[in-house]
Amino acid sequence: MKNKIFIVGLPRTGTTSLCAAFLDLGCSVAHTAYTQAAVETAQVIGDAPSFCDFPEFDQLFPGSKFIYLQRDRRSWLLSARGLLERFATELESGRGVINPILLRSYEKIFGSIAEVKMLSDDALLDCYARHEEWVKTYFSQRPEALLCLDLSTLGAFERLGKFLDIKLEGKGFKKLNQNGEITAWKKLKHPLKIDSNLSGPQRRKYYAF
């Protein structure tokens, strides 16, 4: 696996579990990447801002692979609403600090986080559907560059291996960040984890898009 891999599924679709699997495969992984250095250092980049900046990354890193994670929509809805409302509460209280790249990524898909509590279930599901359509339409002429994958389905691990042209058997995916948890990645210790705010020649700047 020489080319970059971007995980472009929305939050709460299994991005942490897939990122952990890539660590076990010997890949350097940034679960989120808020600096140019983080994006350029990691082989695998997941979650924000990959799920909204994937067209730009596709241009910056030709030959990359993209993985769109899917999940039963009703299950996703319950989990995503909890996450978004938690972010909204942090913004309202002023207690939490949300990275501006993360906030921009979420608001591009879901609209104003400050108003997310007012969104109906159908409105949130529409956000999911629009994002899925965007990803699939973008790669419609290059299906070999995109894998659509539900980690809970039988044979998902083997399908990942086929997409990456490597043999994967038997290990499966660890179920992380279940029951509303969002800190599993922080707790995970691994030498190949890449800091989301990694500093480099451009310090902690992100791309101008």
Short mmCIF file of C-alpha atoms in Angstrom, two decimals:
data_model
loop_
_atom_site.label_atom_id
_atom_site.label_comp_id
_atom_site.label_asym_id
_atom_site.label_seq_id
_atom_site.Cartn_x
_atom_site.Cartn_y
_atom_site.Cartn_z
CA MET A 1 0.00 0.00 0.00
CA LYS A 2 1.96 2.99 -1.28
CA ASN A 3 -0.74 5.54 -2.08
CA LYS A 4 -2.69 7.58 0.41
CA ILE A 5 -6.03 6.33 1.67
CA PHE A 6 -8.79 8.72 2.68
CA ILE A 7 -11.73 7.53 4.79
CA VAL A 8 -14.61 9.71 3.65
CA GLY A 9 -17.55 8.29 5.60
CA LEU A 10 -19.39 10.62 7.96
CA PRO A 11 -18.70 10.57 11.70
CA ARG A 12 -20.31 7.64 13.56
CA THR A 13 -19.98 5.25 10.63
CA GLY A 14 -17.00 3.32 12.00
CA THR A 15 -14.10 5.62 11.15
CA THR A 16 -12.28 4.94 14.43
CA SER A 17 -12.56 1.18 14.00
CA LEU A 18 -11.22 1.37 10.44
CA CYS A 19 -8.39 3.69 11.46
CA ALA A 20 -7.40 1.23 14.19
CA ALA A 21 -7.40 -1.59 11.64
CA PHE A 22 -5.00 0.37 9.44
CA LEU A 23 -2.65 0.86 12.39
CA ASP A 24 -2.60 -2.92 12.83
CA LEU A 25 -1.74 -3.23 9.14
CA GLY A 26 1.35 -1.06 9.68
CA CYS A 27 0.04 2.21 8.22
CA SER A 28 0.58 5.64 9.70
CA VAL A 29 -2.86 7.05 10.50
CA ALA A 30 -4.33 10.45 11.29
CA HIS A 31 -7.89 9.88 12.51
CA THR A 32 -8.45 13.60 11.93
CA ALA A 33 -5.97 15.94 10.22
CA TYR A 34 -6.08 19.68 10.86
CA THR A 35 -2.67 20.66 9.40
CA GLN A 36 -0.89 20.18 6.10
CA ALA A 37 1.82 18.29 7.94
CA ALA A 38 -0.68 15.79 9.36
CA VAL A 39 -2.24 15.17 5.95
CA GLU A 40 1.10 14.84 4.20
CA THR A 41 2.72 12.63 6.87
CA ALA A 42 -0.06 10.10 7.35
CA GLN A 43 -0.73 7.37 4.83
CA VAL A 44 -4.32 7.04 6.02
CA ILE A 45 -6.49 10.06 6.86
CA GLY A 46 -10.00 9.64 8.24
CA ASP A 47 -13.01 11.58 9.43
CA ALA A 48 -12.70 15.39 9.35
CA PRO A 49 -11.83 16.97 7.03
CA SER A 50 -11.61 13.97 4.67
CA PHE A 51 -15.37 13.57 4.41
CA CYS A 52 -15.75 17.09 2.97
CA ASP A 53 -12.32 17.88 1.47
CA PHE A 54 -11.97 14.64 -0.49
CA PRO A 55 -12.23 16.38 -3.93
CA GLU A 56 -9.31 18.63 -3.03
CA PHE A 57 -7.30 15.71 -1.64
CA ASP A 58 -8.00 13.77 -4.82
CA GLN A 59 -6.36 16.57 -6.81
CA LEU A 60 -3.45 16.99 -4.39
CA PHE A 61 -2.62 13.29 -4.18
CA PRO A 62 -3.28 11.56 -7.51
CA GLY A 63 -3.75 7.81 -7.30
CA SER A 64 -5.18 7.88 -3.78
CA LYS A 65 -7.80 5.39 -2.60
CA PHE A 66 -11.05 6.47 -0.92
CA ILE A 67 -13.24 4.50 1.45
CA TYR A 68 -16.82 5.57 2.03
CA LEU A 69 -18.18 3.99 5.21
CA GLN A 70 -21.87 3.15 5.35
CA ARG A 71 -24.09 2.33 8.30
CA ASP A 72 -27.74 1.52 8.83
CA ARG A 73 -29.24 4.98 8.65
CA ARG A 74 -31.45 4.76 11.71
CA SER A 75 -28.56 3.50 13.83
CA TRP A 76 -26.38 6.26 12.44
CA LEU A 77 -29.05 8.85 13.19
CA LEU A 78 -29.15 8.10 16.92
CA SER A 79 -25.39 8.14 17.24
CA ALA A 80 -24.79 11.19 15.05
CA ARG A 81 -27.46 13.25 16.81
CA GLY A 82 -25.80 12.61 20.14
CA LEU A 83 -22.42 13.71 18.80
CA LEU A 84 -23.72 16.85 17.08
CA GLU A 85 -25.77 17.91 20.09
CA ARG A 86 -22.72 17.45 22.30
CA PHE A 87 -20.78 19.79 20.03
CA ALA A 88 -23.65 22.29 20.05
CA THR A 89 -23.72 22.26 23.84
CA GLU A 90 -19.97 22.89 23.99
CA LEU A 91 -20.32 25.86 21.67
CA GLU A 92 -23.20 27.28 23.70
CA SER A 93 -21.38 26.92 27.01
CA GLY A 94 -18.02 28.15 25.79
CA ARG A 95 -16.35 25.41 27.81
CA GLY A 96 -15.15 23.30 24.91
CA VAL A 97 -12.70 24.22 22.19
CA ILE A 98 -13.63 22.87 18.76
CA ASN A 99 -10.95 23.01 16.09
CA PRO A 100 -12.05 25.41 13.32
CA ILE A 101 -11.28 22.82 10.60
CA LEU A 102 -13.48 20.31 12.42
CA LEU A 103 -16.28 22.87 12.84
CA ARG A 104 -16.06 23.92 9.20
CA SER A 105 -16.22 20.29 8.09
CA TYR A 106 -19.29 19.52 10.18
CA GLU A 107 -21.11 22.68 9.16
CA LYS A 108 -20.50 22.01 5.47
CA ILE A 109 -22.50 18.78 5.83
CA PHE A 110 -24.97 19.54 8.62
CA GLY A 111 -25.36 23.31 8.61
CA SER A 112 -24.92 25.48 11.67
CA ILE A 113 -23.94 23.34 14.66
CA ALA A 114 -25.51 25.97 16.91
CA GLU A 115 -28.87 25.12 15.32
CA VAL A 116 -28.43 21.35 14.98
CA LYS A 117 -30.74 20.61 17.92
CA MET A 118 -33.60 22.02 15.88
CA LEU A 119 -33.04 19.64 12.97
CA SER A 120 -35.64 16.90 12.60
CA ASP A 121 -34.64 13.28 12.17
CA ASP A 122 -35.61 13.50 8.52
CA ALA A 123 -33.41 16.56 8.05
CA LEU A 124 -30.38 14.77 9.51
CA LEU A 125 -31.05 11.72 7.36
CA ASP A 126 -31.21 14.03 4.35
CA CYS A 127 -27.72 15.28 5.26
CA TYR A 128 -26.51 11.68 5.23
CA ALA A 129 -28.19 10.99 1.89
CA ARG A 130 -26.84 14.15 0.22
CA HIS A 131 -23.32 13.38 1.38
CA GLU A 132 -23.54 9.79 0.13
CA GLU A 133 -24.80 10.99 -3.24
CA TRP A 134 -22.02 13.59 -3.45
CA VAL A 135 -19.32 10.97 -2.84
CA LYS A 136 -20.76 8.41 -5.24
CA THR A 137 -21.37 10.97 -7.97
CA TYR A 138 -17.85 12.35 -7.66
CA PHE A 139 -16.31 8.90 -8.19
CA SER A 140 -18.89 7.63 -10.66
CA GLN A 141 -16.38 7.72 -13.54
CA ARG A 142 -13.61 6.13 -11.44
CA PRO A 143 -15.25 3.32 -9.45
CA GLU A 144 -11.87 1.67 -8.90
CA ALA A 145 -10.86 4.57 -6.63
CA LEU A 146 -13.78 4.19 -4.21
CA LEU A 147 -14.83 1.41 -1.85
CA CYS A 148 -18.24 1.64 -0.19
CA LEU A 149 -18.09 -0.45 2.96
CA ASP A 150 -20.32 -1.30 5.93
CA LEU A 151 -17.99 -2.63 8.62
CA SER A 152 -20.79 -4.67 10.21
CA THR A 153 -21.43 -6.82 7.13
CA LEU A 154 -20.08 -10.32 6.60
CA GLY A 155 -16.91 -10.29 4.54
CA ALA A 156 -16.21 -6.58 5.01
CA PHE A 157 -12.62 -7.21 6.12
CA GLU A 158 -11.92 -9.35 3.06
CA ARG A 159 -13.51 -6.71 0.78
CA LEU A 160 -11.13 -4.13 2.23
CA GLY A 161 -8.19 -6.40 1.43
CA LYS A 162 -9.37 -6.91 -2.15
CA PHE A 163 -9.73 -3.15 -2.64
CA LEU A 164 -6.20 -2.58 -1.35
CA ASP A 165 -4.84 -5.62 -3.21
CA ILE A 166 -3.63 -7.31 -0.03
CA LYS A 167 -4.78 -10.52 1.62
CA LEU A 168 -6.81 -10.00 4.79
CA GLU A 169 -8.36 -12.89 6.66
CA GLY A 170 -9.88 -13.53 10.01
CA LYS A 171 -8.99 -10.44 12.01
CA GLY A 172 -12.07 -8.32 11.41
CA PHE A 173 -12.64 -4.88 12.88
CA LYS A 174 -12.49 -3.86 16.53
CA LYS A 175 -15.73 -2.25 17.67
CA LEU A 176 -14.62 1.12 19.03
CA ASN A 177 -16.54 4.23 20.14
CA GLN A 178 -19.71 2.32 20.93
CA ASN A 179 -22.64 3.58 23.00
CA GLY A 180 -21.89 7.25 22.37
CA GLU A 181 -18.21 7.16 23.28
CA ILE A 182 -16.01 9.51 21.25
CA THR A 183 -12.60 9.18 22.95
CA ALA A 184 -11.46 5.69 21.86
CA TRP A 185 -8.90 7.09 19.44
CA LYS A 186 -7.31 9.28 22.11
CA LYS A 187 -6.99 6.27 24.41
CA LEU A 188 -5.39 4.12 21.74
CA LYS A 189 -1.60 3.92 22.08
CA HIS A 190 0.32 3.18 18.89
CA PRO A 191 3.60 4.45 17.42
CA LEU A 192 2.02 4.97 13.99
CA LYS A 193 -0.66 7.39 15.19
CA ILE A 194 -0.19 10.83 13.63
CA ASP A 195 -1.06 13.91 15.66
CA SER A 196 -4.03 15.75 14.13
CA ASN A 197 -2.24 19.05 14.80
CA LEU A 198 1.20 17.94 13.66
CA SER A 199 3.54 20.83 12.94
CA GLY A 200 5.74 20.89 9.85
CA PRO A 201 7.42 23.32 7.44
CA GLN A 202 4.17 25.29 7.28
CA ARG A 203 3.88 25.06 11.08
CA ARG A 204 0.28 24.21 11.86
CA LYS A 205 -1.29 25.77 8.78
CA TYR A 206 -3.92 23.98 6.77
CA TYR A 207 -4.50 24.20 3.02
CA ALA A 208 -6.14 27.32 1.60
CA PHE A 209 -9.40 25.70 0.60
#
